mmCIF file of C-alpha atoms and ligand atoms in Angstrom:
data_model
loop_
_atom_site.group_PDB
_atom_site.id
_atom_site.type_symbol
_atom_site.label_atom_id
_atom_site.label_comp_id
_atom_site.label_asym_id
_atom_site.label_seq_id
_atom_site.Cartn_x
_atom_site.Cartn_y
_atom_site.Cartn_z
ATOM 1 C CA MET A 1 54.426 3.635 -13.463
ATOM 2 C CA LYS A 2 52.885 6.504 -11.425
ATOM 3 C CA LEU A 3 49.793 6.455 -13.617
ATOM 4 C CA GLN A 4 49.261 2.754 -13.013
ATOM 5 C CA ILE A 5 49.519 3.157 -9.244
ATOM 6 C CA LEU A 6 46.950 5.925 -9.472
ATOM 7 C CA ILE A 7 44.563 3.688 -11.443
ATOM 8 C CA LEU A 8 45.114 0.892 -8.929
ATOM 9 C CA PHE A 9 44.306 3.099 -5.957
ATOM 10 C CA SER A 10 41.286 4.713 -7.510
ATOM 11 C CA SER A 11 39.810 1.330 -8.405
ATOM 12 C CA LEU A 12 40.540 0.108 -4.873
ATOM 13 C CA ILE A 13 38.716 3.061 -3.345
ATOM 14 C CA GLY A 14 35.811 2.576 -5.746
ATOM 15 C CA LEU A 15 35.531 -1.076 -4.821
ATOM 16 C CA SER A 16 35.659 -0.557 -1.076
ATOM 17 C CA LEU A 17 33.021 2.184 -1.340
ATOM 18 C CA GLY A 18 30.823 -0.153 -3.347
ATOM 19 C CA ALA A 19 31.259 -2.924 -0.799
ATOM 20 C CA GLY A 20 30.567 -0.628 2.141
ATOM 21 C CA GLY A 21 27.365 0.672 0.585
ATOM 22 C CA GLY A 22 25.957 -2.840 0.460
ATOM 23 C CA ILE A 23 25.831 -3.308 4.215
ATOM 24 C CA GLY A 24 23.477 -1.470 6.508
ATOM 25 C CA GLY A 25 22.243 0.525 3.539
ATOM 26 C CA SER A 26 18.719 1.802 3.767
ATOM 27 C CA SER A 27 17.088 4.008 1.211
ATOM 28 C CA GLY A 28 15.590 7.380 2.058
ATOM 29 C CA SER A 29 12.318 7.731 3.905
ATOM 30 C CA SER A 30 9.244 9.193 2.283
ATOM 31 C CA ALA A 31 7.008 12.045 3.434
ATOM 32 C CA ILE A 32 5.723 12.143 6.980
ATOM 33 C CA GLY A 33 2.425 10.408 7.330
ATOM 34 C CA SER A 34 -0.797 11.815 8.602
ATOM 35 C CA PRO A 35 -3.989 9.807 8.669
ATOM 36 C CA THR A 36 -7.244 10.849 7.059
ATOM 37 C CA GLU A 37 -9.838 11.924 9.577
ATOM 38 C CA THR A 38 -12.990 9.933 9.857
ATOM 39 C CA GLU A 39 -16.456 11.151 10.823
ATOM 40 C CA ASN A 40 -16.038 9.829 14.349
ATOM 41 C CA THR A 41 -12.323 10.310 14.950
ATOM 42 C CA ARG A 42 -11.108 13.853 14.416
ATOM 43 C CA LEU A 43 -7.544 15.105 14.410
ATOM 44 C CA PHE A 44 -6.652 17.849 16.853
ATOM 45 C CA LYS A 45 -5.951 21.238 15.225
ATOM 46 C CA LYS A 46 -4.897 23.767 17.809
ATOM 47 C CA ASP A 47 -6.915 27.018 17.928
ATOM 48 C CA GLN A 48 -9.211 25.906 15.095
ATOM 49 C CA SER A 49 -12.935 25.373 15.539
ATOM 50 C CA LEU A 50 -14.469 21.918 15.445
ATOM 51 C CA LEU A 51 -18.053 20.990 14.549
ATOM 52 C CA LEU A 52 -19.460 17.676 15.715
ATOM 53 C CA THR A 53 -22.900 16.809 14.417
ATOM 54 C CA CYS A 54 -25.055 14.200 16.103
ATOM 55 C CA ASP A 55 -27.583 13.842 13.248
ATOM 56 C CA TYR A 56 -27.181 15.739 9.973
ATOM 57 C CA ASN A 57 -30.928 15.603 9.352
ATOM 58 C CA ALA A 58 -31.944 16.966 12.737
ATOM 59 C CA THR A 59 -33.517 20.393 13.156
ATOM 60 C CA ASN A 60 -34.928 21.945 16.315
ATOM 61 C CA VAL A 61 -33.888 19.127 18.590
ATOM 62 C CA GLU A 62 -32.573 19.111 22.124
ATOM 63 C CA THR A 63 -29.171 17.388 22.304
ATOM 64 C CA THR A 64 -27.187 16.368 25.351
ATOM 65 C CA TRP A 65 -23.416 16.449 24.765
ATOM 66 C CA LYS A 66 -20.913 14.815 27.114
ATOM 67 C CA LYS A 67 -17.140 15.133 27.335
ATOM 68 C CA ASN A 68 -15.505 12.029 28.832
ATOM 69 C CA GLY A 69 -18.882 11.118 30.371
ATOM 70 C CA THR A 70 -19.614 14.522 31.935
ATOM 71 C CA GLU A 71 -22.427 16.648 30.534
ATOM 72 C CA ILE A 72 -21.232 19.799 28.757
ATOM 73 C CA GLU A 73 -22.669 23.124 29.908
ATOM 74 C CA PRO A 74 -22.852 25.448 26.872
ATOM 75 C CA ASN A 75 -20.518 28.456 27.070
ATOM 76 C CA ASP A 76 -18.218 30.485 24.823
ATOM 77 C CA HIS A 77 -15.983 27.459 24.251
ATOM 78 C CA PHE A 78 -18.783 24.906 23.688
ATOM 79 C CA GLN A 79 -21.787 26.017 21.654
ATOM 80 C CA ILE A 80 -24.697 23.622 21.227
ATOM 81 C CA HIS A 81 -26.986 24.325 18.257
ATOM 82 C CA SER A 82 -30.556 23.170 17.731
ATOM 83 C CA ASN A 83 -29.470 21.170 14.637
ATOM 84 C CA SER A 84 -27.681 18.774 17.063
ATOM 85 C CA THR A 85 -24.241 20.291 16.333
ATOM 86 C CA LEU A 86 -21.608 20.958 18.992
ATOM 87 C CA ASN A 87 -19.218 23.753 18.085
ATOM 88 C CA ILE A 88 -15.876 23.829 19.908
ATOM 89 C CA THR A 89 -14.866 27.384 19.050
ATOM 90 C CA SER A 90 -11.100 27.078 19.555
ATOM 91 C CA GLN A 91 -9.472 23.706 20.197
ATOM 92 C CA THR A 92 -7.064 23.342 23.116
ATOM 93 C CA GLU A 93 -5.223 20.239 24.356
ATOM 94 C CA SER A 94 -7.789 19.882 27.145
ATOM 95 C CA ASP A 95 -10.438 19.091 24.498
ATOM 96 C CA LEU A 96 -8.688 15.844 23.540
ATOM 97 C CA GLY A 97 -10.805 12.864 24.455
ATOM 98 C CA GLU A 98 -14.217 11.328 24.006
ATOM 99 C CA PHE A 99 -17.426 13.165 23.148
ATOM 100 C CA SER A 100 -20.884 11.680 23.092
ATOM 101 C CA CYS A 101 -24.279 13.012 22.074
ATOM 102 C CA LEU A 102 -27.857 11.977 22.643
ATOM 103 C CA ILE A 103 -30.844 13.605 20.954
ATOM 104 C CA LYS A 104 -33.880 13.736 23.220
ATOM 105 C CA GLY A 105 -36.650 11.519 21.923
ATOM 106 C CA PRO A 106 -37.742 7.914 21.798
ATOM 107 C CA GLY A 107 -35.430 5.364 20.188
ATOM 108 C CA GLU A 108 -32.453 7.738 19.914
ATOM 109 C CA GLU A 109 -29.001 6.231 20.435
ATOM 110 C CA GLU A 110 -25.888 7.722 21.907
ATOM 111 C CA LYS A 111 -23.202 8.518 19.327
ATOM 112 C CA TYR A 112 -19.453 8.749 20.091
ATOM 113 C CA PHE A 113 -16.708 10.994 18.737
ATOM 114 C CA TYR A 114 -13.005 11.142 19.541
ATOM 115 C CA LEU A 115 -10.701 14.120 19.282
ATOM 116 C CA VAL A 116 -7.136 12.822 19.057
ATOM 117 C CA ASP A 117 -3.640 13.942 18.226
ATOM 118 C CA LEU A 118 -1.697 11.547 16.045
ATOM 119 C CA GLN A 119 1.565 12.089 14.200
ATOM 120 C CA LEU A 120 3.952 9.763 12.506
ATOM 121 C CA HIS A 121 7.202 11.741 12.616
ATOM 122 C CA LYS A 122 9.134 9.500 10.264
ATOM 123 C CA HIS A 123 8.396 6.590 7.976
ATOM 124 C CA LEU A 124 10.436 3.429 8.250
ATOM 125 C CA PRO A 125 13.130 3.202 5.539
ATOM 126 C CA LYS A 126 12.009 1.373 2.387
ATOM 127 C CA SER A 127 14.503 -1.358 3.144
ATOM 128 C CA THR A 128 16.686 -2.367 6.054
ATOM 129 C CA THR A 129 19.692 -4.641 5.682
ATOM 130 C CA VAL A 130 21.036 -6.623 8.626
ATOM 131 C CA LEU A 131 23.859 -9.094 8.903
ATOM 132 C CA GLU A 132 22.916 -12.554 10.038
ATOM 133 C CA ASN A 133 23.376 -12.970 13.837
ATOM 134 C CA ASP A 134 23.359 -9.199 14.229
ATOM 135 C CA LYS A 135 20.410 -7.355 15.777
ATOM 136 C CA LEU A 136 17.533 -5.549 14.111
ATOM 137 C CA LYS A 137 15.902 -2.546 15.735
ATOM 138 C CA LEU A 138 12.871 -0.987 14.078
ATOM 139 C CA SER A 139 11.458 2.206 15.590
ATOM 140 C CA CYS A 140 8.013 3.462 14.766
ATOM 141 C CA LEU A 141 8.299 7.209 15.440
ATOM 142 C CA VAL A 142 4.655 7.791 16.226
ATOM 143 C CA GLU A 143 3.291 10.226 18.781
ATOM 144 C CA GLY A 144 -0.269 10.534 19.953
ATOM 145 C CA ASN A 145 -2.608 11.784 22.618
ATOM 146 C CA PRO A 146 -4.117 9.540 23.815
ATOM 147 C CA HIS A 147 -1.398 6.983 23.005
ATOM 148 C CA PRO A 148 -2.215 5.022 19.858
ATOM 149 C CA ASN A 149 -2.052 1.245 19.627
ATOM 150 C CA VAL A 150 0.952 -0.138 17.774
ATOM 151 C CA GLN A 151 1.173 -3.601 16.357
ATOM 152 C CA TRP A 152 3.924 -5.136 14.234
ATOM 153 C CA LEU A 153 3.204 -7.408 11.301
ATOM 154 C CA LYS A 154 5.654 -9.592 9.459
ATOM 155 C CA ASP A 155 4.433 -10.534 5.988
ATOM 156 C CA GLY A 156 0.892 -9.846 7.143
ATOM 157 C CA GLU A 157 1.072 -11.826 10.373
ATOM 158 C CA ALA A 158 1.089 -10.282 13.838
ATOM 159 C CA LEU A 159 4.387 -10.523 15.712
ATOM 160 C CA GLN A 160 4.186 -11.450 19.345
ATOM 161 C CA PRO A 161 6.828 -12.423 21.835
ATOM 162 C CA ASP A 162 6.140 -15.865 23.246
ATOM 163 C CA GLU A 163 7.940 -18.684 24.997
ATOM 164 C CA ASN A 164 9.211 -19.940 21.629
ATOM 165 C CA ASN A 165 10.322 -16.584 20.354
ATOM 166 C CA THR A 166 12.336 -14.823 23.014
ATOM 167 C CA ARG A 167 14.381 -13.142 20.287
ATOM 168 C CA LEU A 168 11.600 -10.569 19.976
ATOM 169 C CA VAL A 169 11.456 -7.639 22.380
ATOM 170 C CA PHE A 170 8.943 -4.809 22.219
ATOM 171 C CA SER A 171 9.443 -1.503 23.979
ATOM 172 C CA ALA A 172 8.088 2.049 24.074
ATOM 173 C CA ASN A 173 9.469 4.807 21.863
ATOM 174 C CA THR A 174 10.575 8.275 23.006
ATOM 175 C CA TYR A 175 6.930 9.413 22.935
ATOM 176 C CA ASN A 176 5.983 6.679 25.439
ATOM 177 C CA VAL A 177 3.999 4.752 22.856
ATOM 178 C CA THR A 178 4.195 1.114 23.926
ATOM 179 C CA ASN A 179 5.248 -1.573 21.418
ATOM 180 C CA ALA A 180 6.586 1.100 19.065
ATOM 181 C CA ILE A 181 10.125 -0.339 19.068
ATOM 182 C CA LEU A 182 10.783 -3.834 17.817
ATOM 183 C CA LEU A 183 14.103 -5.492 18.588
ATOM 184 C CA ILE A 184 15.060 -8.871 17.147
ATOM 185 C CA GLN A 185 18.305 -10.437 18.309
ATOM 186 C CA PRO A 186 19.977 -12.424 16.893
ATOM 187 C CA ILE A 187 18.695 -12.132 13.315
ATOM 188 C CA LEU A 188 18.206 -15.378 11.438
ATOM 189 C CA LYS A 189 17.963 -15.839 7.670
ATOM 190 C CA SER A 190 14.262 -16.600 8.118
ATOM 191 C CA ASP A 191 13.670 -13.102 9.531
ATOM 192 C CA TYR A 192 13.721 -11.516 6.071
ATOM 193 C CA GLY A 193 10.368 -10.101 4.979
ATOM 194 C CA ASN A 194 8.112 -7.079 5.044
ATOM 195 C CA TYR A 195 7.677 -5.542 8.477
ATOM 196 C CA VAL A 196 4.712 -3.241 9.042
ATOM 197 C CA CYS A 197 4.190 -0.913 11.970
ATOM 198 C CA LEU A 198 0.417 -0.728 12.264
ATOM 199 C CA ILE A 199 -0.899 2.292 14.152
ATOM 200 C CA SER A 200 -4.489 2.660 15.206
ATOM 201 C CA GLN A 201 -6.394 5.117 17.290
ATOM 202 C CA HIS A 202 -10.137 4.543 17.314
ATOM 203 C CA SER A 203 -11.105 4.588 13.633
ATOM 204 C CA LEU A 204 -7.836 6.157 12.419
ATOM 205 C CA HIS A 205 -5.275 3.850 10.857
ATOM 206 C CA LEU A 206 -1.738 4.487 9.710
ATOM 207 C CA ASN A 207 1.070 2.206 8.767
ATOM 208 C CA THR A 208 4.679 2.250 7.655
ATOM 209 C CA THR A 209 6.599 -0.629 6.089
ATOM 210 C CA THR A 210 10.202 -1.701 5.692
ATOM 211 C CA GLU A 211 11.624 -4.614 3.757
ATOM 212 C CA VAL A 212 14.127 -6.419 5.965
ATOM 213 C CA ARG A 213 16.968 -8.133 4.126
ATOM 214 C CA VAL A 214 19.311 -10.507 5.906
ATOM 215 C CA LYS A 215 22.850 -10.781 4.552
ATOM 216 C CA ASP A 216 24.921 -13.759 5.511
ATOM 217 C CA ILE A 217 28.373 -13.083 6.879
ATOM 218 C CA TYR A 218 30.104 -14.595 3.836
ATOM 219 C CA ALA A 219 28.121 -12.347 1.533
ATOM 220 C CA ALA A 220 29.853 -9.475 3.302
ATOM 221 C CA LEU A 221 33.203 -11.130 2.626
ATOM 222 C CA TRP A 222 32.730 -11.461 -1.155
ATOM 223 C CA PRO A 223 33.362 -7.793 -1.998
ATOM 224 C CA PHE A 224 36.557 -7.980 0.056
ATOM 225 C CA LEU A 225 37.686 -11.095 -1.799
ATOM 226 C CA GLY A 226 36.831 -9.252 -5.010
ATOM 227 C CA ILE A 227 39.225 -6.469 -4.030
ATOM 228 C CA VAL A 228 41.999 -8.952 -3.271
ATOM 229 C CA VAL A 229 41.535 -10.647 -6.655
ATOM 230 C CA GLU A 230 41.505 -7.323 -8.491
ATOM 231 C CA VAL A 231 44.643 -6.109 -6.747
ATOM 232 C CA THR A 232 46.429 -9.374 -7.566
ATOM 233 C CA ILE A 233 45.457 -9.179 -11.238
ATOM 234 C CA LEU A 234 46.420 -5.508 -11.500
ATOM 235 C CA CYS A 235 49.786 -6.135 -9.832
ATOM 236 C CA ALA A 236 50.454 -9.035 -12.207
ATOM 237 C CA ILE A 237 49.574 -6.890 -15.232
ATOM 238 C CA ILE A 238 51.813 -4.050 -14.036
ATOM 239 C CA PHE A 239 54.634 -6.460 -13.251
ATOM 240 C CA ILE A 240 54.503 -8.094 -16.691
ATOM 241 C CA TYR A 241 54.214 -4.746 -18.451
ATOM 242 C CA GLU A 242 57.158 -3.272 -16.567
ATOM 243 C CA LYS A 243 59.291 -6.333 -17.264
ATOM 244 C CA ARG A 244 58.569 -6.110 -21.017
ATOM 245 C CA ARG A 245 59.399 -2.405 -21.075
ATOM 246 C CA ILE A 246 62.724 -2.814 -19.223
ATOM 247 C CA LYS A 247 64.030 -5.723 -21.385
ATOM 248 C CA PRO A 248 64.573 -3.797 -24.690
ATOM 249 C CA ASN A 249 66.147 -0.953 -22.683
ATOM 250 C CA LEU A 250 68.629 -3.374 -21.197
ATOM 251 C CA ALA A 251 69.489 -4.755 -24.611
ATOM 252 C CA GLN A 252 70.073 -1.220 -25.886
ATOM 253 C CA ALA A 253 72.273 -0.426 -22.877
ATOM 254 C CA ASP A 254 74.357 -3.551 -23.520
ATOM 255 C CA MET A 255 74.933 -2.490 -27.104
ATOM 256 C CA ASP A 256 76.038 0.945 -25.938
ATOM 257 C CA ASP A 257 78.449 -0.650 -23.489
ATOM 258 C CA ILE A 258 79.994 -2.769 -26.203
ATOM 259 C CA ASN A 259 80.367 0.238 -28.501
ATOM 260 C CA GLU A 260 81.975 2.257 -25.752
ATOM 261 C CA GLN A 261 84.435 -0.479 -24.981
ATOM 262 C CA LYS A 262 85.188 -0.760 -28.701
ATOM 263 C CA ASN A 263 85.818 2.990 -28.930
ATOM 264 C CA ALA A 264 87.973 2.854 -25.860
ATOM 265 C CA ALA A 265 89.943 0.007 -27.386
ATOM 266 C CA ASP A 266 90.327 1.925 -30.663
ATOM 267 C CA HIS A 267 91.430 4.967 -28.726
ATOM 268 C CA SER A 268 94.059 3.065 -26.761
ATOM 269 C CA ASN A 269 95.266 1.499 -30.032
ATOM 270 C CA GLU A 270 95.606 4.984 -31.497
ATOM 271 C CA THR A 271 97.634 6.236 -28.558
ATOM 272 C CA GLU A 272 99.740 3.135 -28.745
ATOM 273 C CA VAL A 273 100.317 3.827 -32.436
ATOM 274 C CA ARG A 274 101.111 7.453 -31.624
ATOM 275 C CA GLN A 275 103.540 6.400 -28.908
ATOM 276 C CA ARG A 276 105.198 4.014 -31.321
ATOM 277 C CA LYS A 277 105.723 6.862 -33.789
HETATM 278 C C1 NAG B 301 -31.077 11.964 6.306
HETATM 279 O O1 NAG B 301 -32.354 11.740 5.719
HETATM 280 C C2 NAG B 301 -32.280 11.100 4.480
HETATM 281 C C3 NAG B 301 -33.678 11.057 3.928
HETATM 282 O O2 NAG B 301 -34.626 11.055 4.932
HETATM 283 C C4 NAG B 301 -31.723 9.697 4.658
HETATM 284 O O3 NAG B 301 -31.640 9.039 3.432
HETATM 285 C C5 NAG B 301 -30.339 9.837 5.238
HETATM 286 O O4 NAG B 301 -29.782 8.556 5.529
HETATM 287 C C6 NAG B 301 -30.369 10.633 6.521
HETATM 288 N N1 NAG B 301 -29.028 10.887 6.964
HETATM 289 C C7 NAG B 301 -28.610 10.666 8.193
HETATM 290 C C8 NAG B 301 -27.167 11.005 8.504
HETATM 291 O O5 NAG B 301 -29.369 10.225 9.066
HETATM 292 C C1 NAG B 302 -25.802 23.705 12.587
HETATM 293 O O1 NAG B 302 -25.982 25.089 12.929
HETATM 294 C C2 NAG B 302 -24.780 25.847 13.092
HETATM 295 C C3 NAG B 302 -25.196 27.271 13.542
HETATM 296 O O2 NAG B 302 -26.197 27.752 12.775
HETATM 297 C C4 NAG B 302 -24.011 25.843 11.780
HETATM 298 O O3 NAG B 302 -22.779 26.557 11.955
HETATM 299 C C5 NAG B 302 -23.698 24.413 11.371
HETATM 300 O O4 NAG B 302 -23.055 24.384 10.119
HETATM 301 C C6 NAG B 302 -24.988 23.585 11.311
HETATM 302 N N1 NAG B 302 -24.640 22.205 11.088
HETATM 303 C C7 NAG B 302 -25.224 21.451 10.150
HETATM 304 C C8 NAG B 302 -24.754 20.039 10.011
HETATM 305 O O5 NAG B 302 -26.086 21.903 9.431
HETATM 306 C C1 NAG B 303 5.968 -23.417 21.662
HETATM 307 O O1 NAG B 303 6.422 -24.649 21.083
HETATM 308 C C2 NAG B 303 5.767 -25.783 21.584
HETATM 309 C C3 NAG B 303 6.415 -27.031 20.968
HETATM 310 O O2 NAG B 303 6.922 -26.760 19.687
HETATM 311 C C4 NAG B 303 4.282 -25.700 21.276
HETATM 312 O O3 NAG B 303 3.598 -26.836 21.787
HETATM 313 C C5 NAG B 303 3.700 -24.439 21.905
HETATM 314 O O4 NAG B 303 2.351 -24.278 21.557
HETATM 315 C C6 NAG B 303 4.489 -23.220 21.433
HETATM 316 N N1 NAG B 303 4.022 -22.058 22.150
HETATM 317 C C7 NAG B 303 3.588 -20.951 21.534
HETATM 318 C C8 NAG B 303 3.124 -19.869 22.418
HETATM 319 O O5 NAG B 303 3.578 -20.855 20.339
HETATM 320 C C1 NAG B 304 -1.262 0.500 5.055
HETATM 321 O O1 NAG B 304 -1.753 1.723 4.541
HETATM 322 C C2 NAG B 304 -2.094 1.675 3.166
HETATM 323 C C3 NAG B 304 -2.473 3.083 2.735
HETATM 324 O O2 NAG B 304 -3.278 3.696 3.653
HETATM 325 C C4 NAG B 304 -3.223 0.663 2.973
HETATM 326 O O3 NAG B 304 -3.578 0.601 1.617
HETATM 327 C C5 NAG B 304 -2.756 -0.701 3.463
HETATM 328 O O4 NAG B 304 -3.823 -1.624 3.376
HETATM 329 C C6 NAG B 304 -2.284 -0.614 4.890
HETATM 330 N N1 NAG B 304 -1.673 -1.885 5.272
HETATM 331 C C7 NAG B 304 -2.093 -2.584 6.312
HETATM 332 C C8 NAG B 304 -1.361 -3.849 6.583
HETATM 333 O O5 NAG B 304 -3.009 -2.223 7.011
#
């Protein structure tokens, strides 16, 4: 009997764990993302040097370099070479921003560069499960200087709050990046789909995706009903088994009783006989 109770409890625990795992479960996140630099948008690397080249074919030219619109005076920090290259000898946060260059000569065009800091601290989970009528909060943990643009896509289409969709709310994340948090409340069945946080900063692009699954409330109830059914069946099995085991024992006990009574009767007869003697 003890063994059966043990089996019953262990299966109960197993079932409830299985049911619990189904709700709100989201699989592990992958490695932290970093975008690939482009020729014109460079990622900030503290204390490292940075070379910006206006024209790779240029030699012995005079180049004007500007930082955020102000002409750069060459010094130890900014070196301007005759091959149209600007060398920032050791990057500091104050170098973040826009650079432009113009080679002296007819028909030359200004060229723009951006030095930015951009980090995605965490990817969205591969999947996110929400109960119908509950709320969904997706946070894009991106940080950047200057702040990057964040846009949310659902199955490839841009999400925007409008007069017909007041369930959507966008807000800034802890790094003050606007639109980085998406809140949908309440969640409808039709909200399932692939949600992409699209990050862009000049020519750098990054994204992270989660598959949103919507569970209806009854779906959450099924595992519970499963437990109830299993417990009922197990109890019935134990009950029947115990009943079958006790029956032959009872029959045996009855036989013993009868024998004892018989013996007792024989005994009393004997004494009677002895007394008669
Ligand atoms: C450099 O010059 C070569 C040949 O003149 C040309 O094909 C190439 O596009 C030039 N590169 C740039 C960056 O202007
Ligand atoms: C331009 O000249 C500087 C100094 O000589 C050198 O470090 C840099 O690599 C050159 N850039 C190109 C594109 O040749
Ligand atoms: C909201 O819905 C109305 C009627 O269904 C439609 O005419 C209008 O264009 C919608 N507004 C937006 C911003 O989608
Ligand atoms: C997200 O990034 C991947 C890898 O860089 C890229 O292949 C994909 O097109 C991007 N998705 C969107 C919606 O931009």
